[in-house]
Coordinates of C-alpha atoms and ligand atoms in Angstrom, one line a residue:
X1 CA -18.2 21.1 17.5
X2 CA -18.1 24.9 17.1
X3 CA -21.2 25.1 19.4
X4 CA -19.3 23.2 22.1
X5 CA -16.2 25.5 21.7
X6 CA -18.5 28.5 21.8
X7 CA -20.2 27.4 25.0
X8 CA -16.9 26.6 26.6
X9 CA -15.5 30.0 25.8
X10 CA -18.6 31.7 27.1
X11 CA -18.5 29.8 30.3
X12 CA -14.9 30.6 30.8
X13 CA -15.6 34.3 30.2
X14 CA -18.4 34.3 32.8
X15 CA -16.3 32.5 35.3
X16 CA -13.4 34.9 34.9
X17 CA -15.7 37.9 35.1
X18 CA -17.4 36.8 38.3
X19 CA -14.2 35.8 40.0
X20 CA -12.6 39.1 39.0
X21 CA -15.5 41.1 40.5
X22 CA -15.4 39.1 43.7
X23 CA -11.7 39.4 44.1
X24 CA -11.6 43.1 43.3
X25 CA -14.5 43.8 45.7
X26 CA -12.6 41.9 48.4
X27 CA -9.3 43.7 47.9
X28 CA -11.0 47.1 47.7
X29 CA -13.0 46.5 50.8
X30 CA -9.9 45.6 52.8
X31 CA -8.1 48.7 51.5
X32 CA -11.1 50.9 52.3
X33 CA -11.4 49.5 55.8
X34 CA -7.7 50.1 56.5
X35 CA -7.9 53.7 55.3
X36 CA -11.1 54.5 57.3
X37 CA -9.7 53.0 60.5
X38 CA -6.6 55.1 60.1
X39 CA -8.6 58.2 59.6
X40 CA -10.8 57.4 62.6
X41 CA -7.7 56.9 64.8
X42 CA -6.3 60.3 63.7
X43 CA -9.7 62.0 64.2
X44 CA -10.0 60.5 67.7
X45 CA -6.5 61.8 68.7
X46 CA -7.4 65.3 67.4
X47 CA -10.8 65.2 69.2
X48 CA -9.1 64.1 72.4
X49 CA -6.7 67.0 72.2
X50 CA -9.5 69.4 71.4
X51 CA -11.6 68.3 74.4
X52 CA -8.6 68.5 76.8
X53 CA -8.1 72.1 75.7
X54 CA -11.7 73.3 75.3
X55 CA -14.0 70.7 76.9
X56 CA -17.5 70.1 75.6
X57 CA -17.3 73.4 73.7
X58 CA -14.9 71.8 71.3
X59 CA -17.3 69.0 70.6
X60 CA -20.2 71.3 70.0
X61 CA -18.1 73.4 67.5
X62 CA -16.9 70.3 65.8
X63 CA -18.2 69.7 62.4
X64 CA -18.0 66.0 62.4
X65 CA -20.5 65.2 59.7
X66 CA -18.8 61.9 58.8
X67 CA -18.2 60.7 62.4
X68 CA -20.2 60.0 65.4
X69 CA -18.6 61.4 68.6
X70 CA -19.5 60.1 72.0
X71 CA -18.1 61.2 75.4
X72 CA -18.4 58.7 78.2
X73 CA -17.8 59.0 81.9
X74 CA -15.9 56.3 83.8
X75 CA -19.2 54.6 85.0
X76 CA -20.4 54.2 81.4
X77 CA -22.9 57.0 81.3
X78 CA -22.9 59.3 78.3
X79 CA -21.9 63.0 78.7
X80 CA -22.2 63.9 75.1
X81 CA -23.2 62.3 71.7
X82 CA -23.7 64.1 68.5
X83 CA -26.0 61.6 66.9
X84 CA -28.6 60.6 69.6
X85 CA -30.3 62.1 72.6
X86 CA -28.6 61.2 75.9
X87 CA -31.8 59.9 77.4
X88 CA -32.2 57.2 74.9
X89 CA -28.7 56.0 75.2
X90 CA -27.9 53.1 77.5
X91 CA -24.8 52.6 79.7
X92 CA -21.7 52.0 77.6
X93 CA -19.5 50.3 80.2
X94 CA -19.9 46.9 78.6
X95 CA -18.8 48.0 75.1
X96 CA -15.5 46.4 74.3
X97 CA -13.7 49.5 73.0
X98 CA -14.9 51.5 76.1
X99 CA -13.8 48.8 78.5
X100 CA -10.4 48.6 76.7
X101 CA -10.0 52.4 76.7
X102 CA -10.8 52.6 80.5
X103 CA -8.4 49.7 81.3
X104 CA -5.5 50.4 78.8
X105 CA -6.1 53.9 77.6
X106 CA -7.1 52.9 74.1
X107 CA -9.7 50.5 72.5
X108 CA -11.0 49.5 69.1
X109 CA -13.8 47.3 67.9
X110 CA -16.3 46.7 65.1
X111 CA -19.9 45.6 65.2
X112 CA -22.4 44.5 62.5
X113 CA -25.9 45.8 62.1
X114 CA -28.7 43.2 62.6
X115 CA -29.2 43.1 58.8
X116 CA -25.5 42.6 58.2
X117 CA -25.7 45.4 55.6
X118 CA -23.6 47.8 57.7
X119 CA -20.6 47.7 60.0
X120 CA -19.6 50.2 62.7
X121 CA -15.9 50.9 63.4
X122 CA -15.2 52.2 66.8
X123 CA -12.0 53.9 68.2
X124 CA -12.0 55.1 71.9
X125 CA -9.3 56.9 73.8
X126 CA -9.1 57.8 77.6
X127 CA -8.6 61.4 78.6
X128 CA -6.4 62.3 81.6
X129 CA -9.5 63.1 83.7
X130 CA -10.6 59.4 83.3
X131 CA -13.4 60.1 80.7
X132 CA -13.4 58.5 77.3
X133 CA -13.8 60.0 73.8
X134 CA -15.1 57.5 71.2
X135 CA -15.4 58.1 67.5
X136 CA -17.3 55.8 65.2
X137 CA -18.0 55.5 61.5
X138 CA -20.5 53.5 59.6
X139 CA -19.2 51.3 56.8
X140 CA -20.9 49.1 54.3
X141 CA -20.2 45.4 54.7
X142 CA -18.4 43.6 51.9
X143 CA -21.7 41.9 50.8
X144 CA -23.3 45.3 50.8
X145 CA -20.5 46.7 48.7
X146 CA -20.9 43.8 46.3
X147 CA -24.6 44.4 46.1
X148 CA -23.9 48.1 45.4
X149 CA -21.5 47.0 42.7
X150 CA -24.1 44.7 41.2
X151 CA -25.9 47.2 39.1
X152 CA -22.8 48.5 37.3
X153 CA -21.4 44.9 37.3
X154 CA -24.7 43.6 35.7
X155 CA -24.2 46.3 33.0
X156 CA -20.6 45.2 32.5
X157 CA -21.7 41.5 32.3
X158 CA -24.4 42.4 29.8
X159 CA -21.8 44.1 27.7
X160 CA -19.4 41.2 28.2
X161 CA -22.0 38.7 27.2
X162 CA -22.5 40.6 23.9
X163 CA -18.8 40.9 23.4
X164 CA -18.2 37.3 24.4
X165 CA -20.9 36.2 22.1
X166 CA -19.2 37.9 19.2
X167 CA -15.7 36.9 20.3
X168 CA -16.7 33.3 21.0
X169 CA -18.5 32.8 17.8
X170 CA -15.5 34.2 15.8
X171 CA -13.0 32.2 17.8
X172 CA -14.9 29.0 17.5
X173 CA -15.2 29.5 13.8
X174 CA -11.4 30.2 13.6
X175 CA -10.6 27.0 15.6
X176 CA -13.0 24.8 13.5
X177 CA -12.1 26.3 10.1
X178 CA -8.8 24.5 9.6
X179 CA -10.5 21.2 10.6
X180 CA -13.1 21.8 8.0
X181 CA -10.5 22.6 5.5
X182 CA -8.6 19.4 6.2
X183 CA -8.4 16.9 3.4
X184 CA -9.3 13.6 5.1
X185 CA -7.8 11.6 2.3
X186 CA -4.4 13.2 2.9
X187 CA -4.5 14.6 6.5
X188 CA -0.7 15.2 6.7
X189 CA -0.7 17.4 3.6
X190 CA -1.3 20.6 5.7
X191 CA 0.6 19.3 8.7
X192 CA 3.2 22.0 8.2
X193 CA 0.6 24.7 8.5
X194 CA 0.8 26.5 11.9
X195 CA -3.0 26.1 12.5
X196 CA -2.5 22.3 12.6
X197 CA 0.6 22.3 14.9
X198 CA -1.4 21.2 18.0
X199 CA -3.4 18.5 16.2
X200 CA -0.4 17.0 14.4
X201 CA -0.4 13.8 16.4
X202 CA -4.1 13.4 15.6
X203 CA -3.4 14.0 11.9
X204 CA -0.6 11.4 12.0
X205 CA -3.0 8.9 13.6
X206 CA -5.6 9.7 10.9
X207 CA -3.1 9.3 8.2
X208 CA -1.9 5.9 9.6
X209 CA -5.5 4.8 9.8
X210 CA -6.2 6.0 6.3
X211 CA -3.2 4.1 4.9
X212 CA -4.3 1.0 6.8
X213 CA -7.8 1.2 5.5
X214 CA -6.4 1.7 2.0
X215 CA -4.2 -1.3 2.4
X216 CA -7.1 -3.4 3.7
X217 CA -9.3 -2.3 0.9
X218 CA -6.7 -3.2 -1.7
X219 CA -6.1 -6.6 -0.1
X220 CA -9.9 -7.2 -0.1
X221 CA -10.2 -6.2 -3.7
X222 CA -7.3 -8.4 -4.6
X223 CA -8.8 -11.3 -2.7
X224 CA -12.1 -10.8 -4.3
X225 CA -10.5 -10.7 -7.8
X226 CA -8.5 -13.9 -7.0
X227 CA -11.8 -15.5 -5.9
X228 CA -13.6 -14.4 -9.1
X229 CA -10.8 -15.7 -11.2
X230 CA -10.7 -19.0 -9.3
X231 CA -14.5 -19.5 -9.7
X232 CA -14.2 -18.8 -13.4
X233 CA -11.2 -21.2 -13.8
X234 CA -12.8 -23.9 -11.6
X235 CA -16.0 -23.9 -13.6
X236 CA -14.1 -24.0 -16.8
X237 CA -11.9 -26.9 -15.6
X238 CA -15.0 -28.8 -14.5
X239 CA -16.9 -28.1 -17.7
X240 CA -14.2 -29.7 -19.9
X241 CA -14.3 -33.2 -18.5
X242 CA -18.1 -32.9 -18.2
X243 CA -18.4 -32.2 -21.9
X244 CA -16.2 -35.2 -22.8
X245 CA -18.2 -37.4 -20.5
X246 CA -21.6 -36.3 -21.9
X247 CA -20.3 -36.5 -25.5
X248 CA -19.1 -40.1 -25.1
X249 CA -22.3 -41.1 -23.1
X250 CA -24.4 -39.7 -25.9
X251 CA -22.6 -41.7 -28.5
X252 CA -23.0 -44.8 -26.4
X253 CA -26.7 -44.1 -25.8
X254 CA -27.4 -43.6 -29.6
X255 CA -25.7 -46.9 -30.4
X256 CA -23.1 -45.2 -32.5
X257 CA -20.2 -47.0 -30.9
X258 CA -19.2 -50.4 -32.1
X259 CA -19.2 -53.2 -29.5
X260 CA -15.4 -53.6 -29.6
X261 CA -14.9 -49.8 -28.9
X262 CA -17.2 -49.7 -25.9
X263 CA -14.4 -50.5 -23.3
X264 CA -12.3 -47.7 -24.8
X265 CA -15.2 -45.2 -24.5
X266 CA -16.0 -46.4 -21.0
X267 CA -12.3 -46.0 -20.1
X268 CA -12.3 -42.4 -21.3
X269 CA -15.5 -41.6 -19.3
X270 CA -13.9 -43.2 -16.2
X271 CA -10.7 -41.2 -16.6
X272 CA -12.6 -37.9 -17.1
X273 CA -14.8 -38.7 -14.1
X274 CA -11.6 -39.3 -12.0
X275 CA -10.2 -36.0 -13.2
X276 CA -13.4 -34.3 -12.1
X277 CA -13.3 -36.0 -8.8
X278 CA -9.6 -35.0 -8.3
X279 CA -10.4 -31.5 -9.2
X280 CA -13.3 -31.3 -6.7
X281 CA -11.1 -32.8 -4.0
X282 CA -8.4 -30.2 -4.7
X283 CA -11.0 -27.4 -4.6
X284 CA -12.3 -28.6 -1.3
X285 CA -8.7 -28.9 0.1
X286 CA -7.9 -25.3 -1.1
X287 CA -11.1 -23.8 0.3
X288 CA -10.5 -25.5 3.7
X289 CA -7.0 -23.9 3.8
X290 CA -8.4 -20.5 2.8
X291 CA -8.2 -18.0 5.6
X292 CA -5.5 -20.0 7.5
X293 CA -7.3 -23.3 7.9
X294 CA -9.9 -22.3 10.6
X295 CA -10.6 -24.9 13.2
X296 CA -7.6 -27.1 12.3
X297 CA -5.8 -28.5 15.4
X298 CA -2.0 -28.8 15.2
X299 CA -0.3 -31.7 16.9
X300 CA 3.3 -33.1 17.1
X301 CA 3.7 -34.9 13.8
X302 CA 6.6 -36.8 12.3
X303 CA 7.3 -35.7 8.7
X304 CA 9.1 -38.9 8.0
X305 CA 6.1 -41.0 8.8
X306 CA 3.8 -38.7 6.8
X307 CA 6.2 -39.0 3.9
X308 CA 6.3 -42.8 4.1
X309 CA 2.4 -42.9 4.0
X310 CA 2.4 -40.6 0.9
X311 CA 5.0 -42.6 -0.9
X312 CA 3.2 -45.8 -0.2
X313 CA -0.1 -44.5 -1.5
X314 CA 1.7 -43.4 -4.8
X315 CA 3.6 -46.6 -5.2
X316 CA 1.3 -48.1 -7.9
X317 CA 1.3 -44.8 -10.0
X318 CA 5.1 -44.7 -9.7
X319 CA 5.2 -48.3 -10.9
X320 CA 3.0 -47.5 -13.8
X321 CA 5.1 -44.5 -14.8
X322 CA 8.3 -46.5 -14.4
X323 CA 9.8 -44.4 -11.6
X324 CA 11.2 -45.4 -8.2
X325 CA 10.8 -43.8 -4.9
X326 CA 13.6 -43.5 -2.4
X327 CA 12.7 -42.5 1.1
X328 CA 15.7 -41.3 3.2
X329 CA 16.5 -39.2 6.3
X330 CA 15.3 -39.4 9.8
X331 CA 12.3 -38.7 12.0
X332 CA 11.6 -35.0 11.9
X333 CA 8.9 -33.7 14.2
X334 CA 6.9 -30.5 13.7
X335 CA 3.8 -29.0 15.2
X336 CA 1.2 -29.4 12.4
X337 CA -2.1 -30.7 11.1
X338 CA -1.4 -34.3 10.0
X339 CA -3.7 -34.4 7.0
X340 CA -2.5 -31.0 5.7
X341 CA 1.1 -32.1 6.0
X342 CA 0.2 -35.3 4.2
X343 CA -1.3 -33.2 1.3
X344 CA 2.0 -31.3 1.0
X345 CA 4.1 -34.4 0.6
X346 CA 1.5 -36.2 -1.5
X347 CA 1.1 -33.3 -4.0
X348 CA 4.9 -32.9 -4.3
X349 CA 5.5 -36.6 -4.8
X350 CA 2.5 -36.9 -7.2
X351 CA 4.0 -34.1 -9.3
X352 CA 7.4 -35.7 -9.2
X353 CA 5.8 -38.9 -10.6
X354 CA 3.8 -37.0 -13.2
X355 CA 6.7 -35.0 -14.5
X356 CA 9.4 -37.7 -14.5
X357 CA 10.5 -39.9 -17.3
X358 CA 10.6 -43.6 -17.3
X359 CA 13.4 -44.9 -15.2
X360 CA 13.4 -41.7 -13.1
X361 CA 14.2 -41.7 -9.4
X362 CA 12.4 -39.6 -6.8
X363 CA 14.1 -39.0 -3.5
X364 CA 12.0 -37.9 -0.5
X365 CA 14.2 -36.8 2.5
X366 CA 13.2 -35.6 6.0
X367 CA 15.9 -34.3 8.4
X368 CA 16.5 -32.0 11.3
X369 CA 18.5 -28.8 11.2
X370 CA 18.6 -27.0 14.6
X371 CA 15.2 -25.4 15.2
X372 CA 14.0 -26.5 11.8
X373 CA 12.7 -29.7 10.2
X374 CA 13.4 -30.1 6.5
X375 CA 11.4 -32.0 3.9
X376 CA 12.8 -32.3 0.3
X377 CA 11.3 -34.0 -2.8
X378 CA 13.7 -34.2 -5.7
X379 CA 13.3 -35.8 -9.1
X380 CA 15.4 -36.2 -12.2
X381 CA 12.4 -35.4 -14.5
X382 CA 11.6 -32.8 -17.1
X383 CA 12.3 -29.8 -15.0
X384 CA 10.6 -26.4 -15.0
X385 CA 11.7 -23.5 -17.3
X386 CA 13.2 -20.6 -15.1
X387 CA 10.6 -18.1 -16.3
X388 CA 7.8 -20.3 -15.0
X389 CA 9.3 -20.9 -11.5
X390 CA 7.6 -17.8 -10.0
X391 CA 4.2 -18.7 -11.3
X392 CA 3.8 -22.5 -10.7
X393 CA 2.2 -21.8 -7.3
X394 CA -0.6 -19.8 -8.8
X395 CA -4.0 -21.5 -9.0
X396 CA -4.5 -23.4 -12.3
X397 CA -1.1 -22.3 -13.6
X398 CA 0.5 -25.1 -15.7
X399 CA 3.7 -24.9 -17.7
X400 CA 2.4 -27.3 -20.3
X401 CA -1.4 -27.6 -20.0
X402 CA -1.8 -30.5 -22.4
X403 CA 0.9 -32.5 -20.6
X404 CA -0.6 -31.7 -17.2
X405 CA -4.1 -32.8 -18.5
X406 CA -2.5 -35.9 -20.0
X407 CA -1.0 -36.9 -16.7
X408 CA -4.2 -36.0 -14.7
X409 CA -3.0 -32.7 -13.3
X410 CA -5.5 -30.1 -12.1
X411 CA -3.3 -27.0 -11.8
X412 CA -4.1 -26.8 -8.0
X413 CA -1.5 -29.1 -6.5
X414 CA 1.2 -26.6 -5.8
X415 CA -1.3 -24.0 -4.8
X416 CA -2.4 -26.4 -2.0
X417 CA 1.2 -26.9 -1.1
X418 CA 1.8 -23.1 -0.8
X419 CA -1.2 -22.6 1.4
X420 CA -0.5 -25.6 3.5
X421 CA 3.1 -24.5 4.0
X422 CA 1.9 -21.1 5.0
X423 CA -0.4 -22.6 7.6
X424 CA 2.7 -24.2 9.2
X425 CA 5.0 -21.2 8.8
X426 CA 7.2 -23.2 6.4
X427 CA 9.3 -21.7 3.7
X428 CA 9.3 -23.2 0.2
X429 CA 12.4 -23.3 -2.1
X430 CA 12.4 -24.6 -5.6
X431 CA 15.4 -25.4 -7.7
X432 CA 15.0 -26.8 -11.2
X433 CA 17.1 -27.5 -14.2
X434 CA 15.1 -27.8 -17.4
X435 CA 15.5 -31.4 -18.6
X436 CA 17.5 -32.5 -15.5
X437 CA 15.0 -32.4 -12.7
X438 CA 13.5 -30.4 -9.8
X439 CA 14.0 -30.1 -6.0
X440 CA 11.3 -28.8 -3.7
X441 CA 12.6 -28.0 -0.2
X442 CA 10.3 -27.0 2.7
X443 CA 11.8 -25.7 5.9
X444 CA 9.5 -26.0 8.9
X445 CA 9.9 -24.3 12.3
X446 CA 9.8 -27.0 14.9
X447 CA 7.6 -25.1 17.2
X448 CA 7.0 -26.5 20.7
X449 CA 8.1 -30.1 20.9
X450 CA 6.2 -32.1 23.5
Ligands
LIG1 P1 -0.7 -29.8 -11.9 O1 -1.9 -30.4 -11.4 O2 -0.8 -29.4 -13.3 O3 0.5 -30.7 -11.7 P2 0.5 -28.1 -9.9 O4 -0.1 -26.9 -9.3 O5 0.8 -29.2 -9.0 O6 -0.5 -28.5 -11.1 O7 1.8 -27.7 -10.7 C1 1.8 -26.6 -11.5 C2 2.8 -26.8 -12.7 O8 4.1 -26.9 -12.2 C3 2.6 -28.1 -13.3 O9 1.6 -28.1 -14.3 C4 3.9 -28.4 -14.0 O10 4.0 -27.7 -15.2 C5 4.9 -27.8 -13.0 N1 5.5 -28.7 -12.1 C6 5.1 -29.0 -10.8 N2 5.9 -29.9 -10.2 C7 6.8 -30.3 -11.2 C8 7.9 -31.2 -11.2 N3 8.3 -31.9 -10.2 N4 8.7 -31.2 -12.4 C9 8.3 -30.5 -13.4 N5 7.3 -29.6 -13.4 C10 6.5 -29.5 -12.3

């Protein structure tokens, strides 16, 4: 970066230098030409007066080292010239300044040498006897002047290069230094510093990005920790029924079980196998919801119909537990993934059955409330202690693990509900009275109803 700044400064210095020399030469040249012309006019007037008074004598006595003087007769022939022999000089009638002087009494003109390195300025004035006195001066052209300046200018440029080199390298270091000093982890820390005033918006952007990266990193770390915990918990949960199954199977294999006990052992193996299969299903459900349920297509779905299906499929469990389902409310349409919505109602109803007492009543209600559809599952079961309410949606969290195991819980049901609700933008509310019952209420946005 400092190399780039250095080059830019150097380039700018060269540009300014050359432009300045060109402009100064131009201005000086104009000024010089104006001065010389004025002088030439005055000298011409003086010479004319001198010739009127003293004739050619005056011209001969004239010490006109700086000017060329020519005296021309009306027909263009030369009477006198102080710079060339008369024989070599051609007729001057066609010269512009002579023509003008003969016609109007006064004429001026300028002509360039064939090499364009020199320019002649001419001033001519007519005398009362009809002859013309012309004075001329040789002047360098602006290009010539520039070339003459070139040697000193080259010297100046060489000096300027050295100076620019030193200046540019110091300047570029000074510009880059605060950037090098900057703490990228806390870019706004030095923002009050005057050196950073102009790059404050950049620092702010850097700081925002830094914070975002930090946040993303923390979230990633958290997600990875949750995943690790989940894998550890899942393997532990799977290992328990597996141990029970293999233990009972071993007893059976070794003939250590009496014939009349075989159905009891087989029943235990079956129930543990069912637990394992429920756990695997829940894990699959959860992982398919992870990351927002990619690839799942939402469609207009009636929560009431979904609730009826869930209640119907849990009817036999309810009967076994001695509880009754009551389905009430109305059709409530939401935009959602039917099988995911089903898993919400199923898990809530399944829990209500598992954590109810004999004779309990479970009420499932669906209704509409403006832009929202509401699903609630209430029971008059054992309830949840207030201190556990915040944690019941965590994976594998159970208020009473042995009770949950007894009733075939996996600890994943409410976690699935939480993720499934999130997928639909639904808000979950839980109200519970220990010993009296629990109400889960989910408020869904209706979305676009077709
Ligand atoms: P589980 O498979 O153990 O039921 P969940 O994730 O579905 O796991 O629920 C977590 C815990 O929340 C349960 O173990 C239970 O202690 C409590 N819980 C959930 N629903 C109810 C309910 N309706 N009544 C009482 N306790 C409940």
